[in-house]
Amino acid sequence: MTRLRFALLNAAHDDANTRRNFRREIDADLVEFSATDGHLPDHTRFDGVVVTGSRSSVYWDEAWIPALVDYVAEAADAGLPILGVCYGHQVLAEALGGRVAGMDGFEIGYNTVRHRGDDLFAGIDESFTVFTTHGDTVVELPPTATPLAENDHGLHAFRDGHCWGVQFHPEYDLQTAREVTEGKREKLGDARVDAVLADATPEAHDAACEAKSLFDNFTEYARRLKADREPSAAAGD
């Protein structure tokens, strides 16, 4: 079977953890583009698109951000399956007509999220554990989007056609969770960071691994979509 080919739009400012985590979790050939350097595809000839997390905010005045949002909108218009993770979830929301804003607080650590059911969450318990780290949130969904998951901090997933956004980080390993948390000392203070690190245990990570199934679910959806379209494309030749 031919492997799928996804564009990986890396917005993580050359963070090695991001590259390692997504390449480990996604069973497809990933063509990586450094979005923060303004490096984006000049076409949409992929089987899917994945947009990573970032330390940036989607509303910041940086030249690479509108270009990324515009490309994601173009890929969605072309009918590509898209998965946005954390910052990628927010980029996708903006690209499809939603709105992102800063939160009153900051959500970080292994937390519980509840989903409402969807292809993306097949095989994942309705209430599940994930690592979250974000100070922005989607405050207005795109006009045709459906909310899929939330917790007490707000929206954690939505779907719009072939596109999904998840606010949490299913790709994180324990090393990443701990390093990201350590990097928040100046922002959040030692007491809160130490508390999050105390809860960042192998047991918590093992519980969060259930959510990694969504990568397989997304890949399988992209595979089915490609298979459904190929007969139509062949008929048009």
GROMACS .gro file of N, CA and C in nm, residues 25-140:
model
  348
   25GLU      N    1   0.473   0.974   1.580
   25GLU     CA    2   0.331   0.942   1.596
   25GLU      C    3   0.254   0.927   1.466
   26ILE      N    4   0.299   0.989   1.358
   26ILE     CA    5   0.219   0.989   1.235
   26ILE      C    6   0.276   0.890   1.135
   27ASP      N    7   0.196   0.794   1.096
   27ASP     CA    8   0.237   0.688   1.003
   27ASP      C    9   0.212   0.734   0.860
   28ALA      N   10   0.296   0.828   0.817
   28ALA     CA   11   0.289   0.882   0.680
   28ALA      C   12   0.423   0.945   0.649
   29ASP      N   13   0.448   0.969   0.522
   29ASP     CA   14   0.568   1.043   0.482
   29ASP      C   15   0.541   1.190   0.505
   30LEU      N   16   0.622   1.252   0.591
   30LEU     CA   17   0.601   1.391   0.628
   30LEU      C   18   0.699   1.479   0.552
   31VAL      N   19   0.646   1.574   0.477
   31VAL     CA   20   0.727   1.674   0.408
   31VAL      C   21   0.722   1.799   0.495
   32GLU      N   22   0.834   1.830   0.561
   32GLU     CA   23   0.834   1.934   0.664
   32GLU      C   24   0.866   2.071   0.606
   33PHE      N   25   0.791   2.170   0.654
   33PHE     CA   26   0.811   2.309   0.615
   33PHE      C   27   0.825   2.393   0.741
   34SER      N   28   0.928   2.476   0.748
   34SER     CA   29   0.949   2.563   0.862
   34SER      C   30   0.865   2.689   0.845
   35ALA      N   31   0.747   2.686   0.903
   35ALA     CA   32   0.652   2.797   0.884
   35ALA      C   33   0.706   2.927   0.940
   36THR      N   34   0.781   2.920   1.050
   36THR     CA   35   0.832   3.042   1.113
   36THR      C   36   0.936   3.112   1.026
   37ASP      N   37   0.997   3.039   0.933
   37ASP     CA   38   1.091   3.098   0.839
   37ASP      C   39   1.023   3.141   0.709
   38GLY      N   40   0.891   3.132   0.706
   38GLY     CA   41   0.817   3.167   0.585
   38GLY      C   42   0.823   3.059   0.479
   39HIS      N   43   0.865   2.939   0.518
   39HIS     CA   44   0.878   2.828   0.423
   39HIS      C   45   0.748   2.748   0.423
   40LEU      N   46   0.671   2.762   0.319
   40LEU     CA   47   0.542   2.695   0.305
   40LEU      C   48   0.532   2.631   0.168
   41PRO      N   49   0.447   2.531   0.152
   41PRO     CA   50   0.430   2.471   0.019
   41PRO      C   51   0.376   2.572  -0.082
   42ASP      N   52   0.409   2.550  -0.210
   42ASP     CA   53   0.353   2.634  -0.316
   42ASP      C   54   0.244   2.560  -0.392
   43HIS      N   55   0.192   2.454  -0.331
   43HIS     CA   56   0.085   2.375  -0.393
   43HIS      C   57   0.011   2.301  -0.281
   44THR      N   58  -0.096   2.233  -0.316
   44THR     CA   59  -0.172   2.155  -0.218
   44THR      C   60  -0.178   2.008  -0.257
   45ARG      N   61  -0.077   1.961  -0.328
   45ARG     CA   62  -0.077   1.822  -0.374
   45ARG      C   63  -0.023   1.729  -0.265
   46PHE      N   64  -0.097   1.722  -0.156
   46PHE     CA   65  -0.066   1.633  -0.044
   46PHE      C   66  -0.191   1.553  -0.010
   47ASP      N   67  -0.171   1.449   0.069
   47ASP     CA   68  -0.284   1.370   0.116
   47ASP      C   69  -0.341   1.426   0.246
   48GLY      N   70  -0.272   1.521   0.305
   48GLY     CA   71  -0.318   1.584   0.427
   48GLY      C   72  -0.218   1.688   0.474
   49VAL      N   73  -0.259   1.766   0.572
   49VAL     CA   74  -0.175   1.871   0.630
   49VAL      C   75  -0.184   1.862   0.781
   50VAL      N   76  -0.068   1.876   0.847
   50VAL     CA   77  -0.063   1.880   0.993
   50VAL      C   78   0.006   2.009   1.033
   51VAL      N   79  -0.054   2.084   1.124
   51VAL     CA   80   0.002   2.210   1.172
   51VAL      C   81   0.037   2.194   1.320
   52THR      N   82   0.162   2.224   1.356
   52THR     CA   83   0.212   2.198   1.489
   52THR      C   84   0.179   2.309   1.588
   53GLY      N   85   0.224   2.288   1.711
   53GLY     CA   86   0.218   2.390   1.813
   53GLY      C   87   0.326   2.496   1.792
   54SER      N   88   0.323   2.599   1.877
   54SER     CA   89   0.418   2.709   1.866
   54SER      C   90   0.416   2.789   1.995
   55ARG      N   91   0.524   2.860   2.022
   55ARG     CA   92   0.523   2.952   2.136
   55ARG      C   93   0.463   3.088   2.096
   56SER      N   94   0.428   3.105   1.971
   56SER     CA   95   0.369   3.230   1.921
   56SER      C   96   0.218   3.232   1.944
   57SER      N   97   0.160   3.349   1.928
   57SER     CA   98   0.015   3.364   1.926
   57SER      C   99  -0.027   3.398   1.784
   58VAL      N  100  -0.143   3.348   1.744
   58VAL     CA  101  -0.186   3.364   1.605
   58VAL      C  102  -0.216   3.510   1.571
   59TYR      N  103  -0.241   3.593   1.673
   59TYR     CA  104  -0.274   3.734   1.650
   59TYR      C  105  -0.152   3.825   1.660
   60TRP      N  106  -0.033   3.770   1.678
   60TRP     CA  107   0.087   3.853   1.681
   60TRP      C  108   0.117   3.912   1.544
   61ASP      N  109   0.183   4.025   1.543
   61ASP     CA  110   0.217   4.094   1.420
   61ASP      C  111   0.352   4.044   1.369
   62GLU      N  112   0.351   3.925   1.314
   62GLU     CA  113   0.471   3.865   1.256
   62GLU      C  114   0.438   3.817   1.115
   63ALA      N  115   0.526   3.845   1.021
   63ALA     CA  116   0.494   3.826   0.879
   63ALA      C  117   0.460   3.682   0.844
   64TRP      N  118   0.520   3.586   0.913
   64TRP     CA  119   0.499   3.445   0.875
   64TRP      C  120   0.361   3.394   0.914
   65ILE      N  121   0.295   3.460   1.011
   65ILE     CA  122   0.169   3.408   1.063
   65ILE      C  123   0.054   3.422   0.962
   66PRO      N  124   0.029   3.540   0.903
   66PRO     CA  125  -0.078   3.547   0.802
   66PRO      C  126  -0.054   3.454   0.683
   67ALA      N  127   0.073   3.437   0.645
   67ALA     CA  128   0.102   3.347   0.533
   67ALA      C  129   0.063   3.204   0.569
   68LEU      N  130   0.091   3.163   0.692
   68LEU     CA  131   0.052   3.028   0.736
   68LEU      C  132  -0.100   3.014   0.739
   69VAL      N  133  -0.168   3.112   0.795
   69VAL     CA  134  -0.315   3.108   0.800
   69VAL      C  135  -0.372   3.100   0.658
   70ASP      N  136  -0.317   3.178   0.566
   70ASP     CA  137  -0.366   3.178   0.427
   70ASP      C  138  -0.344   3.042   0.361
   71TYR      N  139  -0.228   2.980   0.386
   71TYR     CA  140  -0.204   2.849   0.323
   71TYR      C  141  -0.301   2.745   0.379
   72VAL      N  142  -0.325   2.748   0.508
   72VAL     CA  143  -0.418   2.652   0.568
   72VAL      C  144  -0.558   2.671   0.510
   73ALA      N  145  -0.598   2.796   0.489
   73ALA     CA  146  -0.728   2.822   0.427
   73ALA      C  147  -0.732   2.767   0.285
   74GLU      N  148  -0.622   2.784   0.211
   74GLU     CA  149  -0.614   2.732   0.074
   74GLU      C  150  -0.623   2.579   0.074
   75ALA      N  151  -0.552   2.515   0.166
   75ALA     CA  152  -0.555   2.369   0.172
   75ALA      C  153  -0.694   2.318   0.208
   76ALA      N  154  -0.762   2.388   0.298
   76ALA     CA  155  -0.898   2.349   0.334
   76ALA      C  156  -0.993   2.365   0.215
   77ASP      N  157  -0.978   2.475   0.140
   77ASP     CA  158  -1.060   2.497   0.021
   77ASP      C  159  -1.036   2.388  -0.083
   78ALA      N  160  -0.913   2.335  -0.086
   78ALA     CA  161  -0.880   2.229  -0.181
   78ALA      C  162  -0.931   2.093  -0.137
   79GLY      N  163  -0.988   2.086  -0.018
   79GLY     CA  164  -1.046   1.961   0.031
   79GLY      C  165  -0.949   1.869   0.100
   80LEU      N  166  -0.830   1.921   0.140
   80LEU     CA  167  -0.733   1.836   0.210
   80LEU      C  168  -0.777   1.813   0.354
   81PRO      N  169  -0.757   1.693   0.406
   81PRO     CA  170  -0.775   1.674   0.550
   81PRO      C  171  -0.666   1.750   0.625
   82ILE      N  172  -0.703   1.819   0.730
   82ILE     CA  173  -0.609   1.900   0.806
   82ILE      C  174  -0.625   1.868   0.954
   83LEU      N  175  -0.511   1.854   1.022
   83LEU     CA  176  -0.510   1.837   1.167
   83LEU      C  177  -0.424   1.948   1.226
   84GLY      N  178  -0.484   2.034   1.307
   84GLY     CA  179  -0.411   2.139   1.377
   84GLY      C  180  -0.399   2.106   1.524
   85VAL      N  181  -0.278   2.117   1.579
   85VAL     CA  182  -0.252   2.081   1.718
   85VAL      C  183  -0.210   2.205   1.796
   86CYS      N  184  -0.282   2.238   1.902
   86CYS     CA  185  -0.257   2.352   1.989
   86CYS      C  186  -0.253   2.482   1.907
   87TYR      N  187  -0.135   2.538   1.883
   87TYR     CA  188  -0.129   2.657   1.797
   87TYR      C  189  -0.188   2.626   1.660
   88GLY      N  190  -0.165   2.505   1.609
   88GLY     CA  191  -0.222   2.466   1.480
   88GLY      C  192  -0.374   2.464   1.483
   89HIS      N  193  -0.431   2.426   1.595
   89HIS     CA  194  -0.576   2.430   1.616
   89HIS      C  195  -0.626   2.575   1.605
   90GLN      N  196  -0.551   2.669   1.662
   90GLN     CA  197  -0.589   2.809   1.658
   90GLN      C  198  -0.571   2.867   1.517
   91VAL      N  199  -0.463   2.829   1.450
   91VAL     CA  200  -0.443   2.872   1.310
   91VAL      C  201  -0.558   2.823   1.223
   92LEU      N  202  -0.597   2.698   1.241
   92LEU     CA  203  -0.706   2.642   1.162
   92LEU      C  204  -0.836   2.718   1.188
   93ALA      N  205  -0.862   2.748   1.314
   93ALA     CA  206  -0.983   2.823   1.346
   93ALA      C  207  -0.984   2.958   1.276
   94GLU      N  208  -0.874   3.031   1.281
   94GLU     CA  209  -0.865   3.161   1.214
   94GLU      C  210  -0.879   3.146   1.063
   95ALA      N  211  -0.817   3.043   1.006
   95ALA     CA  212  -0.821   3.021   0.861
   95ALA      C  213  -0.962   2.995   0.812
   96LEU      N  214  -1.045   2.935   0.897
   96LEU     CA  215  -1.180   2.898   0.856
   96LEU      C  216  -1.285   3.000   0.900
   97GLY      N  217  -1.240   3.112   0.958
   97GLY     CA  218  -1.334   3.218   0.992
   97GLY      C  219  -1.367   3.232   1.138
   98GLY      N  220  -1.292   3.162   1.226
   98GLY     CA  221  -1.313   3.177   1.370
   98GLY      C  222  -1.224   3.286   1.428
   99ARG      N  223  -1.217   3.289   1.561
   99ARG     CA  224  -1.137   3.392   1.626
   99ARG      C  225  -1.069   3.336   1.751
  100VAL      N  226  -0.944   3.377   1.770
  100VAL     CA  227  -0.863   3.334   1.884
  100VAL      C  228  -0.831   3.455   1.970
  101ALA      N  229  -0.828   3.437   2.102
  101ALA     CA  230  -0.792   3.545   2.194
  101ALA      C  231  -0.719   3.487   2.313
  102GLY      N  232  -0.653   3.575   2.388
  102GLY     CA  233  -0.585   3.532   2.509
  102GLY      C  234  -0.684   3.493   2.618
  103MET      N  235  -0.642   3.398   2.702
  103MET     CA  236  -0.722   3.354   2.815
  103MET      C  237  -0.693   3.441   2.937
  104ASP      N  238  -0.779   3.435   3.036
  104ASP     CA  239  -0.754   3.504   3.162
  104ASP      C  240  -0.638   3.440   3.237
  105GLY      N  241  -0.622   3.310   3.221
  105GLY     CA  242  -0.517   3.237   3.289
  105GLY      C  243  -0.434   3.157   3.191
  106PHE      N  244  -0.374   3.049   3.240
  106PHE     CA  245  -0.290   2.964   3.157
  106PHE      C  246  -0.315   2.819   3.199
  107GLU      N  247  -0.348   2.735   3.102
  107GLU     CA  248  -0.371   2.593   3.131
  107GLU      C  249  -0.244   2.515   3.100
  108ILE      N  250  -0.197   2.438   3.197
  108ILE     CA  251  -0.078   2.357   3.174
  108ILE      C  252  -0.082   2.234   3.263
  109GLY      N  253  -0.033   2.123   3.209
  109GLY     CA  254  -0.023   1.999   3.284
  109GLY      C  255  -0.108   1.888   3.225
  110TYR      N  256  -0.104   1.773   3.289
  110TYR     CA  257  -0.189   1.661   3.249
  110TYR      C  258  -0.329   1.686   3.303
  111ASN      N  259  -0.423   1.706   3.213
  111ASN     CA  260  -0.559   1.743   3.250
  111ASN      C  261  -0.660   1.654   3.180
  112THR      N  262  -0.782   1.661   3.226
  112THR     CA  263  -0.891   1.581   3.170
  112THR      C  264  -0.971   1.662   3.070
  113VAL      N  265  -1.000   1.601   2.957
  113VAL     CA  266  -1.082   1.660   2.852
  113VAL      C  267  -1.195   1.563   2.820
  114ARG      N  268  -1.310   1.615   2.780
  114ARG     CA  269  -1.425   1.532   2.744
  114ARG      C  270  -1.459   1.554   2.597
  115HIS      N  271  -1.473   1.445   2.522
  115HIS     CA  272  -1.514   1.459   2.381
  115HIS      C  273  -1.657   1.412   2.363
  116ARG      N  274  -1.716   1.456   2.250
  116ARG     CA  275  -1.857   1.427   2.221
  116ARG      C  276  -1.876   1.318   2.117
  117GLY      N  277  -1.765   1.261   2.071
  117GLY     CA  278  -1.775   1.156   1.971
  117GLY      C  279  -1.751   1.209   1.831
  118ASP      N  280  -1.666   1.139   1.755
  118ASP     CA  281  -1.634   1.177   1.617
  118ASP      C  282  -1.534   1.075   1.567
  119ASP      N  283  -1.516   1.068   1.434
  119ASP     CA  284  -1.416   0.977   1.378
  119ASP      C  285  -1.279   0.997   1.442
  120LEU      N  286  -1.243   1.121   1.471
  120LEU     CA  287  -1.110   1.149   1.525
  120LEU      C  288  -1.090   1.086   1.661
  121PHE      N  289  -1.197   1.071   1.738
  121PHE     CA  290  -1.187   1.021   1.875
  121PHE      C  291  -1.228   0.874   1.889
  122ALA      N  292  -1.236   0.804   1.777
  122ALA     CA  293  -1.272   0.662   1.782
  122ALA      C  294  -1.172   0.586   1.869
  123GLY      N  295  -1.224   0.507   1.963
  123GLY     CA  296  -1.139   0.427   2.050
  123GLY      C  297  -1.084   0.502   2.169
  124ILE      N  298  -1.119   0.629   2.186
  124ILE     CA  299  -1.072   0.710   2.298
  124ILE      C  300  -1.190   0.731   2.393
  125ASP      N  301  -1.169   0.705   2.522
  125ASP     CA  302  -1.276   0.722   2.620
  125ASP      C  303  -1.332   0.863   2.615
  126GLU      N  304  -1.460   0.874   2.648
  126GLU     CA  305  -1.526   1.005   2.645
  126GLU      C  306  -1.452   1.107   2.732
  127SER      N  307  -1.405   1.064   2.847
  127SER     CA  308  -1.324   1.147   2.935
  127SER      C  309  -1.182   1.093   2.932
  128PHE      N  310  -1.087   1.175   2.892
  128PHE     CA  311  -0.951   1.124   2.870
  128PHE      C  312  -0.848   1.225   2.918
  129THR      N  313  -0.725   1.176   2.940
  129THR     CA  314  -0.615   1.258   2.991
  129THR      C  315  -0.527   1.304   2.876
  130VAL      N  316  -0.486   1.431   2.881
  130VAL     CA  317  -0.394   1.485   2.781
  130VAL      C  318  -0.304   1.588   2.848
  131PHE      N  319  -0.192   1.620   2.783
  131PHE     CA  320  -0.109   1.731   2.830
  131PHE      C  321  -0.153   1.857   2.758
  132THR      N  322  -0.175   1.962   2.835
  132THR     CA  323  -0.218   2.089   2.780
  132THR      C  324  -0.119   2.198   2.820
  133THR      N  325  -0.095   2.293   2.732
  133THR     CA  326  -0.015   2.410   2.765
  133THR      C  327  -0.053   2.522   2.668
  134HIS      N  328  -0.132   2.619   2.717
  134HIS     CA  329  -0.175   2.728   2.629
  134HIS      C  330  -0.231   2.844   2.709
  135GLY      N  331  -0.208   2.963   2.656
  135GLY     CA  332  -0.264   3.084   2.714
  135GLY      C  333  -0.362   3.153   2.620
  136ASP      N  334  -0.381   3.095   2.502
  136ASP     CA  335  -0.480   3.143   2.404
  136ASP      C  336  -0.585   3.035   2.385
  137THR      N  337  -0.699   3.075   2.335
  137THR     CA  338  -0.806   2.979   2.310
  137THR      C  339  -0.894   3.027   2.194
  138VAL      N  340  -0.963   2.936   2.131
  138VAL     CA  341  -1.060   2.971   2.027
  138VAL      C  342  -1.186   3.023   2.097
  139VAL      N  343  -1.216   3.150   2.076
  139VAL     CA  344  -1.332   3.211   2.142
  139VAL      C  345  -1.453   3.217   2.050
  140GLU      N  346  -1.430   3.206   1.919
  140GLU     CA  347  -1.540   3.197   1.823
  140GLU      C  348  -1.506   3.088   1.723
   0.00000   0.00000   0.00000
